Coordinates of C-alpha atoms in Angstrom, one line a residue:
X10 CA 0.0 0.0 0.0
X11 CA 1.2 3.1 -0.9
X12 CA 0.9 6.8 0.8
X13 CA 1.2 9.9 -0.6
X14 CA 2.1 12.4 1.8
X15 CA 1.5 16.8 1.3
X16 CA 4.8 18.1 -0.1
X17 CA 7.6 19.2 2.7
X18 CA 9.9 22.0 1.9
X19 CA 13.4 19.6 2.5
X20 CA 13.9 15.7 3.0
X21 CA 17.7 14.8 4.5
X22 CA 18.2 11.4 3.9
X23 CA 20.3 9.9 6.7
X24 CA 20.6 10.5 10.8
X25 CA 24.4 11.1 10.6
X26 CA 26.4 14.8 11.2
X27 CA 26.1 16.5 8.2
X28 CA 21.8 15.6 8.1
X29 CA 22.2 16.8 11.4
X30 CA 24.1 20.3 10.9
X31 CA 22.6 21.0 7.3
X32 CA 18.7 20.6 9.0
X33 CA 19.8 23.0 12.3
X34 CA 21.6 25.2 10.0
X35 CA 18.3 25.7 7.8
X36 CA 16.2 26.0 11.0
X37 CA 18.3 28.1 12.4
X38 CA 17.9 30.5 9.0
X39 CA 14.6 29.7 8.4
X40 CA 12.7 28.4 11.3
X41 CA 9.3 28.0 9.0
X42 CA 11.2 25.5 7.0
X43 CA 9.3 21.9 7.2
X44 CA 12.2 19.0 7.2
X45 CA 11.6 15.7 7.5
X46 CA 14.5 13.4 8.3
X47 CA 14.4 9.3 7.1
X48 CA 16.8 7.1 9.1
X49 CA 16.8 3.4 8.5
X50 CA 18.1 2.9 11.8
X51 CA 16.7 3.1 15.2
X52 CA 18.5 6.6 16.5
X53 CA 20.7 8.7 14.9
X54 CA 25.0 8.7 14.6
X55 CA 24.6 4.9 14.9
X56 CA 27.0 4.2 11.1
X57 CA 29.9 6.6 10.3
X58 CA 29.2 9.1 13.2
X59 CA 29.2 6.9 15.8
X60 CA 32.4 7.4 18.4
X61 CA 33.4 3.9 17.5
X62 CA 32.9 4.2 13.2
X63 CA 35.9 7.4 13.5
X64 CA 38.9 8.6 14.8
X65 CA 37.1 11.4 16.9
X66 CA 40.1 13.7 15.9
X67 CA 38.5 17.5 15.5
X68 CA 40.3 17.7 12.5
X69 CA 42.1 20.6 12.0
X70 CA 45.7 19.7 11.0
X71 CA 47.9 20.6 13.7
X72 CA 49.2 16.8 13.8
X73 CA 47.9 15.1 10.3
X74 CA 51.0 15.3 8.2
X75 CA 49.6 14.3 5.2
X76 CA 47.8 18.1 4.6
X77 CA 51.2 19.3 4.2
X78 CA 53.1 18.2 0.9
X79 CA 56.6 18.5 0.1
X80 CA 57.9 19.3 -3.5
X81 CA 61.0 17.8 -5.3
X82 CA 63.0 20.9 -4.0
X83 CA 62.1 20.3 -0.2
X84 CA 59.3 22.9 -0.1
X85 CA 56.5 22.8 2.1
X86 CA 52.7 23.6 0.7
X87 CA 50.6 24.5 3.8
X88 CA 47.5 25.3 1.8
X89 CA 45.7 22.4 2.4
X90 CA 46.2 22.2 6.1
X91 CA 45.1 25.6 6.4
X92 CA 41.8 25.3 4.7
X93 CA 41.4 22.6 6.7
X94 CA 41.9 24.2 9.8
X95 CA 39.6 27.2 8.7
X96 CA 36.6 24.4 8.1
X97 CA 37.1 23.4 11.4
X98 CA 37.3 26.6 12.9
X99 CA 33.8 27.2 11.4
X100 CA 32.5 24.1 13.1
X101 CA 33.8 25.7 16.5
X102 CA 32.0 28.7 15.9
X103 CA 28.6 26.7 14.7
X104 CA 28.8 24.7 18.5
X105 CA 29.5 27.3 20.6
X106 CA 26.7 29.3 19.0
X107 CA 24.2 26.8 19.9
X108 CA 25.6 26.2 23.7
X109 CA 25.5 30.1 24.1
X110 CA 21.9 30.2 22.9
X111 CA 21.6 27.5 25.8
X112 CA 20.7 24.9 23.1
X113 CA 23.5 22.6 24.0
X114 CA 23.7 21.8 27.5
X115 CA 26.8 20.2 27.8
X116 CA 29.8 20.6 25.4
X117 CA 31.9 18.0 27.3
X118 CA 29.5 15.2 25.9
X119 CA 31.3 15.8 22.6
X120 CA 34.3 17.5 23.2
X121 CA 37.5 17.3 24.6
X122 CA 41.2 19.0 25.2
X123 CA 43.5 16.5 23.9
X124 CA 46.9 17.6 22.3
X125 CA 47.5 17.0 19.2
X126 CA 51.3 15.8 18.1
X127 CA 53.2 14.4 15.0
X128 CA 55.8 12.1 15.5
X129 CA 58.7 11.0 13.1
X130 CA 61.6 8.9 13.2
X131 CA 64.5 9.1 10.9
X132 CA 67.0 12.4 10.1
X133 CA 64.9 12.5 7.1
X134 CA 61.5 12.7 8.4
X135 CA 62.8 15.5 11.1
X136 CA 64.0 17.8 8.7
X137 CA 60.7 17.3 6.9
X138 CA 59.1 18.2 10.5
X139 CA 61.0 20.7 10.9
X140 CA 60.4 22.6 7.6
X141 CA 56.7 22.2 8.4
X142 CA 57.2 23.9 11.4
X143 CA 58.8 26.6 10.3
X144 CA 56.0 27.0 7.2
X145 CA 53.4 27.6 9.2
X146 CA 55.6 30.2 12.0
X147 CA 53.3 33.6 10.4
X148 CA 50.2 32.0 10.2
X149 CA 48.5 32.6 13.4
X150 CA 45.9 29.3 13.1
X151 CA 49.0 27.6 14.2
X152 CA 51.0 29.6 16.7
X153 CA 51.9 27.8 19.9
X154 CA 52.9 24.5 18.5
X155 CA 56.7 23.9 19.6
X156 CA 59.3 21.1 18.4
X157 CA 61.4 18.5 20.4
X158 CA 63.8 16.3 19.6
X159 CA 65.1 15.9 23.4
X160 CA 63.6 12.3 25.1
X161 CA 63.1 14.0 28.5
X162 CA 61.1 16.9 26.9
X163 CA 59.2 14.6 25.0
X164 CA 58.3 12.4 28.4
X165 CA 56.4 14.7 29.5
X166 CA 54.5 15.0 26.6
X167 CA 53.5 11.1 25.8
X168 CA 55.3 9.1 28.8
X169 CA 53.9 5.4 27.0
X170 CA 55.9 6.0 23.5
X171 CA 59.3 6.8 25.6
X172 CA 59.0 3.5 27.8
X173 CA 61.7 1.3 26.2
X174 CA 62.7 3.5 23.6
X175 CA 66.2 3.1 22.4
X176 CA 68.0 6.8 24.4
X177 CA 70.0 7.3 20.7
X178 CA 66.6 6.6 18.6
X179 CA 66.9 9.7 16.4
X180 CA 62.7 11.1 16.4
X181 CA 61.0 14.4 16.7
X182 CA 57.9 15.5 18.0
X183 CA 55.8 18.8 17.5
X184 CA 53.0 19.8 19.9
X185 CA 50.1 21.5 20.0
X186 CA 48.1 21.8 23.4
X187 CA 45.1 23.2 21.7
X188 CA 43.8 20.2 19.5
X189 CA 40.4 18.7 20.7
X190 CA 39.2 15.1 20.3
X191 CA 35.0 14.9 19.8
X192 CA 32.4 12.3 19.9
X193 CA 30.9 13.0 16.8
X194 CA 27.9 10.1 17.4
X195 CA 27.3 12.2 21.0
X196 CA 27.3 15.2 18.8
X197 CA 24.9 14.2 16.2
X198 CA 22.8 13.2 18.8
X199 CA 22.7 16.7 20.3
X200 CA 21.6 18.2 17.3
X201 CA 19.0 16.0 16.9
X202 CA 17.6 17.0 20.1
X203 CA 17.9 20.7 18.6
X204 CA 16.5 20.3 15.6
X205 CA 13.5 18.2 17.4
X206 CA 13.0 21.4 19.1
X207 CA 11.8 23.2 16.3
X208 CA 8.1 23.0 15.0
X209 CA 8.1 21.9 11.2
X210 CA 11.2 18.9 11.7
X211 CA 10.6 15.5 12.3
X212 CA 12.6 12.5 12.4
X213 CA 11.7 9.2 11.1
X214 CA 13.2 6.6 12.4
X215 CA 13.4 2.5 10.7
X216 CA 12.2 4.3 7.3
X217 CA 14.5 3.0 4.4
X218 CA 14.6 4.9 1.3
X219 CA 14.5 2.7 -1.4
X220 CA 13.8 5.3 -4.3
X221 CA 13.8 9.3 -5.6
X222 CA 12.7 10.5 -8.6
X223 CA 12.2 13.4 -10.2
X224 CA 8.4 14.8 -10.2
X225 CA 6.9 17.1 -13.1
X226 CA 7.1 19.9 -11.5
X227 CA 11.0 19.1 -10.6
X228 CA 10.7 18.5 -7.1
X229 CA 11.5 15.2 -5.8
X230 CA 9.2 11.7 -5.3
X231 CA 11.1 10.0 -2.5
X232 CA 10.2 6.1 -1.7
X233 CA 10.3 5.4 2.0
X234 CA 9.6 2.0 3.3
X235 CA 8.3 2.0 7.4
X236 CA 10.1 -1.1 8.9
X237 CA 7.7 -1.2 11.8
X238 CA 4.0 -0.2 9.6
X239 CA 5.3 -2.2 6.2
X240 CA 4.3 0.4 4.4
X241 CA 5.8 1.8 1.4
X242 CA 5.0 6.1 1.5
X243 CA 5.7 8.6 -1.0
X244 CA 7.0 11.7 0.1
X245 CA 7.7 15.0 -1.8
X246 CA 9.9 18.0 -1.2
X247 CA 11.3 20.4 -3.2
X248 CA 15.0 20.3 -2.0
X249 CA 16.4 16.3 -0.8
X250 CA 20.0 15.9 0.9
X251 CA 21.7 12.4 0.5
X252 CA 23.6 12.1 4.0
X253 CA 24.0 8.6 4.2
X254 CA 27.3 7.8 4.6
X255 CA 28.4 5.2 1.9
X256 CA 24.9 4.9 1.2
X257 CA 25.0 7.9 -0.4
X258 CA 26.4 6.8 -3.9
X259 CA 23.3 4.1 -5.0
X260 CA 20.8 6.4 -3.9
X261 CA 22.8 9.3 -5.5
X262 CA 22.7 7.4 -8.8
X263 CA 18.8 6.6 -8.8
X264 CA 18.3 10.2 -8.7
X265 CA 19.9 9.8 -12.7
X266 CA 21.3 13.5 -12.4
X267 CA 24.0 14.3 -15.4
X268 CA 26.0 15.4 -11.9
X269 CA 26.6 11.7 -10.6
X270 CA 27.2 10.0 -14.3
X271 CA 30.3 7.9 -13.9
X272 CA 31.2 8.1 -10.3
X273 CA 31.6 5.4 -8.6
X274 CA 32.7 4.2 -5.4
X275 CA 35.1 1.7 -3.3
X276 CA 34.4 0.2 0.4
X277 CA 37.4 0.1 2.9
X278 CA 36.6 -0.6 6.3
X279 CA 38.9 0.4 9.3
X280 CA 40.4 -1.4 12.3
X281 CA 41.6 -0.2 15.4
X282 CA 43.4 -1.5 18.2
X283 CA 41.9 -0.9 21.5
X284 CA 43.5 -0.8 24.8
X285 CA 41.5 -2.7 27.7
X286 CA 44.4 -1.8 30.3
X287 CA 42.9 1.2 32.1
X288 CA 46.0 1.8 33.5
X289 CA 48.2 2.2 30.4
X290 CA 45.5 4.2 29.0
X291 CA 46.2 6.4 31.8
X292 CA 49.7 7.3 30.6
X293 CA 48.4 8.8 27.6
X294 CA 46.8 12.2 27.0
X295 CA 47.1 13.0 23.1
X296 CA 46.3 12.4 19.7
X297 CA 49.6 11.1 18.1
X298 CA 49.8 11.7 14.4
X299 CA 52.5 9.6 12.3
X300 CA 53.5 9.3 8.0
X301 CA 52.1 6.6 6.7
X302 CA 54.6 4.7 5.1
X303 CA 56.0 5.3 1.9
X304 CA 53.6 3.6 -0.9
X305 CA 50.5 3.5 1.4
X306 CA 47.9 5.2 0.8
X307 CA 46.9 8.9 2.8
X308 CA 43.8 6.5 4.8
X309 CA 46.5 4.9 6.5
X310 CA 48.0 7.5 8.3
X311 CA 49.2 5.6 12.1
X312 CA 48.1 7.5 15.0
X313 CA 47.8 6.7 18.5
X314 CA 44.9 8.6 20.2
X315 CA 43.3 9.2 23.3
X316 CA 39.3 9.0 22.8
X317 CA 36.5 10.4 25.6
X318 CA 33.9 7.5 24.8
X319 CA 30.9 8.0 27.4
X320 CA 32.4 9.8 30.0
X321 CA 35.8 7.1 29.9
X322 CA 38.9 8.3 28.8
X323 CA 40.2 5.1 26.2
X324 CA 43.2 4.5 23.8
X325 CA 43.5 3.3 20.0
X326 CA 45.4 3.1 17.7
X327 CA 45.1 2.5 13.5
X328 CA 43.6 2.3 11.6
X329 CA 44.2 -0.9 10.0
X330 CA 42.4 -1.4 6.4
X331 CA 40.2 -4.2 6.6
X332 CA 37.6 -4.9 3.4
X333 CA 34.2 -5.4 2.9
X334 CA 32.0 -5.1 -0.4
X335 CA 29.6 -3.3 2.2
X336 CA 28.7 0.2 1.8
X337 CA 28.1 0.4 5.4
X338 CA 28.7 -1.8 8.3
X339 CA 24.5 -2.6 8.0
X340 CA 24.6 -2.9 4.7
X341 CA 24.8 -5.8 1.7
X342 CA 27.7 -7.8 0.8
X343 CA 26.1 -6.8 -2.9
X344 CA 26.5 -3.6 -2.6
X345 CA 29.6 -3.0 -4.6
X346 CA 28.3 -4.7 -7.5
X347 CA 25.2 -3.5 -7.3
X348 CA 27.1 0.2 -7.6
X349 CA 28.3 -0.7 -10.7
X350 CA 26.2 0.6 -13.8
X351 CA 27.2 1.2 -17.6
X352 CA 27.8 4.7 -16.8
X353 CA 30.9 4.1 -14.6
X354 CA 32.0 1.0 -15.5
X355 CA 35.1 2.6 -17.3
X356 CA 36.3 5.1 -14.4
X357 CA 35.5 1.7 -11.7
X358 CA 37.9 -0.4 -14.1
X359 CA 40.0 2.0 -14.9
X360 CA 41.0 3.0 -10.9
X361 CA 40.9 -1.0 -10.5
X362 CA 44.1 -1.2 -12.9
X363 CA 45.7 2.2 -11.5
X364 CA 45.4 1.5 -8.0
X365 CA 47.2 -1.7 -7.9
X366 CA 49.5 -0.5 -5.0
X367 CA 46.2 0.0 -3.2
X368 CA 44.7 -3.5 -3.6
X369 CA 48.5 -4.5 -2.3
X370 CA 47.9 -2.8 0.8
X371 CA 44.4 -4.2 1.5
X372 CA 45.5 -7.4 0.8
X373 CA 48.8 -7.1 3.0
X374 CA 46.6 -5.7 5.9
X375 CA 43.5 -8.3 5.5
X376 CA 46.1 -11.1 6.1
X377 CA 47.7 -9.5 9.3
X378 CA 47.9 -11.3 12.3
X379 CA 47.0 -9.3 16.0
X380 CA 51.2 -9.8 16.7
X381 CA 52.2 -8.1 13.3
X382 CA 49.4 -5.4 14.3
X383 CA 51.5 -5.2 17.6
X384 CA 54.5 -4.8 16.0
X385 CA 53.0 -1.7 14.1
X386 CA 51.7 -0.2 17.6
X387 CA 55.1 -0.9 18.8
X388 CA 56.7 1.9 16.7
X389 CA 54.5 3.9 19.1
X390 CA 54.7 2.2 22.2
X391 CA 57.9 0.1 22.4
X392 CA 56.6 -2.0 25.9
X393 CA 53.0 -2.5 24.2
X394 CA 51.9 -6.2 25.5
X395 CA 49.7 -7.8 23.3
X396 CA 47.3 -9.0 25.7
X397 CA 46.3 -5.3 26.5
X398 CA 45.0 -4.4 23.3
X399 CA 41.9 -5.9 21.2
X400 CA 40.4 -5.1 17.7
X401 CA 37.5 -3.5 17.2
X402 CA 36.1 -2.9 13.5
X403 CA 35.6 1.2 12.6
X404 CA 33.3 2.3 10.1
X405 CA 32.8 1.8 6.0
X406 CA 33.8 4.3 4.4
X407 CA 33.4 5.0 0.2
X408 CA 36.2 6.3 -1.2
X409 CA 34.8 8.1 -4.4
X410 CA 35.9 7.4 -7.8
X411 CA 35.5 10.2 -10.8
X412 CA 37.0 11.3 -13.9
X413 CA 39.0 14.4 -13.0
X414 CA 40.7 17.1 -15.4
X415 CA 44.0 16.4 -13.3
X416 CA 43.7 12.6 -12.7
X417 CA 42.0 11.6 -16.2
X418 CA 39.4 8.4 -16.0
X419 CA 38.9 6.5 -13.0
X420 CA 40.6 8.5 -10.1
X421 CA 40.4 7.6 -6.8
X422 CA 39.6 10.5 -4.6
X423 CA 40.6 10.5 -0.9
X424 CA 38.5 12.9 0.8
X425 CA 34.9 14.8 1.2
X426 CA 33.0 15.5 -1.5
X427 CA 29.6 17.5 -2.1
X428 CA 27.3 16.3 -5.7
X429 CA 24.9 18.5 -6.5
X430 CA 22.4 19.1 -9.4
X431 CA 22.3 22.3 -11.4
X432 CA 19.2 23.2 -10.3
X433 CA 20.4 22.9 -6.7
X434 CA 17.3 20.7 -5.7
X435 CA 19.4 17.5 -4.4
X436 CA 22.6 17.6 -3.1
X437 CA 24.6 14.2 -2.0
X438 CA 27.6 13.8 0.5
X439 CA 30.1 11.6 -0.9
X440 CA 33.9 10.5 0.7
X441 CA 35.5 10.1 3.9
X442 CA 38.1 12.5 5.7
X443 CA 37.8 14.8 7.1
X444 CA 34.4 14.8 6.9
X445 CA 32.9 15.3 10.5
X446 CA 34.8 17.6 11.3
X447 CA 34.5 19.7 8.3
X448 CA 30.7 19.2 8.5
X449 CA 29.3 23.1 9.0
X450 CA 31.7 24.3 6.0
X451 CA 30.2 21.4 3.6
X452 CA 26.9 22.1 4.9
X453 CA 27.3 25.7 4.0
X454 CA 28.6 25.3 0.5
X455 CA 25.2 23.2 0.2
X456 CA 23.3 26.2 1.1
X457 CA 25.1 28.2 -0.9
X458 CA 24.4 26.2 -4.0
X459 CA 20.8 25.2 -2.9
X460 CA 19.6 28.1 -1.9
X461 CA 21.6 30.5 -3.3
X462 CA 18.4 33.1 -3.7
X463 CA 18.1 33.3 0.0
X464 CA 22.0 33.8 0.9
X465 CA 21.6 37.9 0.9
X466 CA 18.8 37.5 3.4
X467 CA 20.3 34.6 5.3
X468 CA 24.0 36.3 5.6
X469 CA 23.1 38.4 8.5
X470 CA 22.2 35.1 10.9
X471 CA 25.0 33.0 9.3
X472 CA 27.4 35.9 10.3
X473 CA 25.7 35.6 14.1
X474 CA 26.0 31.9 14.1
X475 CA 29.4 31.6 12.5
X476 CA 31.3 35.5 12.9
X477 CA 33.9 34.8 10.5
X478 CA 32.1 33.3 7.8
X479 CA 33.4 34.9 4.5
X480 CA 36.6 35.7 5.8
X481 CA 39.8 33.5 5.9
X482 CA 40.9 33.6 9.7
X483 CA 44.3 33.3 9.0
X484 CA 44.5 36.4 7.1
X485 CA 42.7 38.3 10.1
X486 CA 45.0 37.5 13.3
X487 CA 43.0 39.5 15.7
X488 CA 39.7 38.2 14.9
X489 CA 40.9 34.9 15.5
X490 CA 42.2 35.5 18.5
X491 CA 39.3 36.8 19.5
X492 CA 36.9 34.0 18.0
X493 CA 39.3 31.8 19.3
X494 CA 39.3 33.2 22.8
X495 CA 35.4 33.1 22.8
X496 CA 35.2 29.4 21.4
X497 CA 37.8 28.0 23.5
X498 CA 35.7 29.3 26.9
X499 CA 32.4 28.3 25.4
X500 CA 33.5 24.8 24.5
X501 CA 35.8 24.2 27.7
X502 CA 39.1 23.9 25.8
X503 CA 42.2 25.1 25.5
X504 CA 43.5 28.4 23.5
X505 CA 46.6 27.4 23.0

């Protein structure tokens, strides 16, 4: 039996962080907006939100080494750590907003101070540290981060990784007191709770979306199937966001938009190692970023990080690749095949024969043993005992694959990525890091290019949500400082 429900204004497909952010963002602009939300699960940030499905790192490249590249000649590019860090400084802004308007209770349910460091080994990988360093010394999104090479200095700073370390080990460590580590699943539940707040959004929970098509009039038809009724309902809206993790690419493609012709997508899930010693874990406050090693791909970046997982501080480290032809960790075992359609058949088989270094690495990390894991957590923590530390499988993540002008056919993209149609009525969130923490920039550029009419009388409460938007903070010291300042009390962290 089928329903057809009165046309709603926006549908957001999926109850992770950027459904989330996008429907209080609108609310927040527009509180007469009607939203209706459709989650298969039973509550929301249960897939790639959840605190165990992602690194938690508030991403924001003080410690991920891989956001700074170094040419031929030695050269440092910081240009891609900076943006980064600018997205996330919106995302700062976004939260406190809402706990200043008394709309978040308790900012300690998602966030926490944790340093954030990068640690190398080798003269090679110090100079490169050291460069790094020294490229980002004018730009004040970074000031306060200091450099050791000394082992006493750098036992105060991460005790565990000095424990039966070799005294003439050659390594190098740079610090940044004010990084943050968040609970994005805590998160997304919070702005649930905000959103359910408003009149005009509702939540649907164990609703599946198994279709959207385009109506006459250029709205959307969306097929929703109630797991608890068994009913299959037809709802309409004018604008539809595809949140849905790495859901997101089949139902991108039924929407038959020019936009998503020949992109496709490849599942890699994540392992961690998980510390059950609650004593070790104790000698450990930070998020330890290291360089993946050379041939590996940017996904498998080591880091050893401290995580604030319902009110217990814990300790992993990873990721490990693992596979699965899953697009999530609910979904099908078919669901890679099923992606695959005459329209990106070519780019799909074309990244299968260039990413053959890739499929190496899977491979090699499918077949590892928990002792060879060890050995990997042992570059971290020399005195690491085996039988302290369990796996624990992360999320699914969909690495997207596009033709690029750069790249040519079949390029595998590491990163987040928006898809939108030209007539800005659906938008799809595609990719993996950084993602979460990146989620009130993407969410913006969605407005921006969905309802692009509105921006001029919108701009007014973006800019008293989110003060610098429009402006690049690091080309305005003393308004950072100040936003800064003002965040960092809000949110119960540290300035610097």
């Amino acid at each position: 039996m089928k329903k057809v429900f009165k046309q709603t204004d926006v549908i957001l497909i999926g109850g992770g962080i950027m459904s989330a952010t996008l429907g209080v963002l609108l609310k927040e602009l527009d509180p007469a907006i009607n939203i209706k939300v459709f989650e298969k699960l039973s509550a929301p940030g249960l897939e790639s939100s959840n605190v165990w499905n992602n690194a938690g790192t508030g991403h924001s490249a003080l410690c991920e080494l891989n956001y700074t590249t170094e040419d031929k000649d030695k050269n440092i590019n910081i240009d891609k750590a900076v943006n980064v860090n600018e997205q996330f400084q919106l995302s700062k802004q976004f939260w406190s907003y809402l706990v200043n308007e008394g709309k978040i209770k308790n900012p300690q349910d998602f966030i926490m101070s944790v340093p954030h460091l990068s640690f190398v080994e080798g003269e090679d990988d110090i100079r490169f540290l050291k460069n790094r360093l020294a490229a980002f010394k004018d730009n004040p999104l970074f000031q306060g981060m200091e450099l050791t090479e000394d082992h006493d200095k750098m036992r105060e700073w991460v005790p565990l990784m000095m424990e039966g370390r070799d005294p003439s080990e050659r390594i190098a460590i740079t610090r940044m007191a004010a990084g943050s580590d968040v609970n994005f699943g805590a998160l997304t539940q919070d702005l649930f709770d905000v959103m359910k707040s408003f009149d005009g959004a509702v939540t649907h929970y164990e609703h599946t979306v198994k279709d959207i098509k385009r109506a006459e009039d250029g709205s959307w038809n969306v097929k929703v199937y109630d797991q608890n009724s068994k009913q299959t309902e037809i709802h309409n809206a004018k604008f539809v966001f595809i949140g849905a993790g790495g859901h997101s690419l089949p139902l991108l493609q039924k929407t038959k938009i020019p936009e998503a012709r020949g992109v496709g997508g490849f599942p890699v899930s994540g392992l961690f190692l998980v510390c059950k010693n609650q004593e070790v874990v104790e000698q450990h406050l930070a998020k330890v970023y290291g360089k993946a090693k050379v041939g590996a791909p940017p996904m498998s970046v080591p880091h050893l990080d401290t995580r604030y997982i319902d009110g217990e501080r814990g300790l992993l480290f990873g990721p490990f690749a693992g596979f699965s032809p899953k697009f999530l960790k609910t979904g099908k075992y078919t669901d890679l095949l099923a992606s695959v359609n005459p329209g990106n058949i070519t780019n799909m088989l074309s990244a299968g024969g260039k990413e053959m270094k890739l499929t190496q690495y899977l491979i090699s990390q499918v077949l590892q043993t928990h002792e060879q894991r060890m050995e990997e957590l042992r570059e971290f923590v020399p005195n690491a005992e085996s039988k302290d530390w369990e796996i624990v499988v992360a999320g699914q993540r969909v690495q997207v694959i596009k033709e690029t002008e750069d790249g040519g056919k079949g390029t595998l993209q590491f990163g987040t990525e928006v898809i939108t149609a030209e007539d800005g009525s659906v938008a799809a969130l595609l990719g993996a890091s950084p993602g979460a923490s990146t989620a009130v920039y993407v969410m913006l550029q969605v407005i921006e290019k969905c309802f692009k009419d509105r921006i001029p009388e919108w701009e007014p409460q973006i800019k008293k949500m989110i003060p610098s938007y429009g402006l690049k903070l690091a080309e305005h010291k003393d308004l950072f400082e100040e936003i800064n300042a003002n965040t960092a009390k809000t949110l119960g962290l540290k300035e610097k």
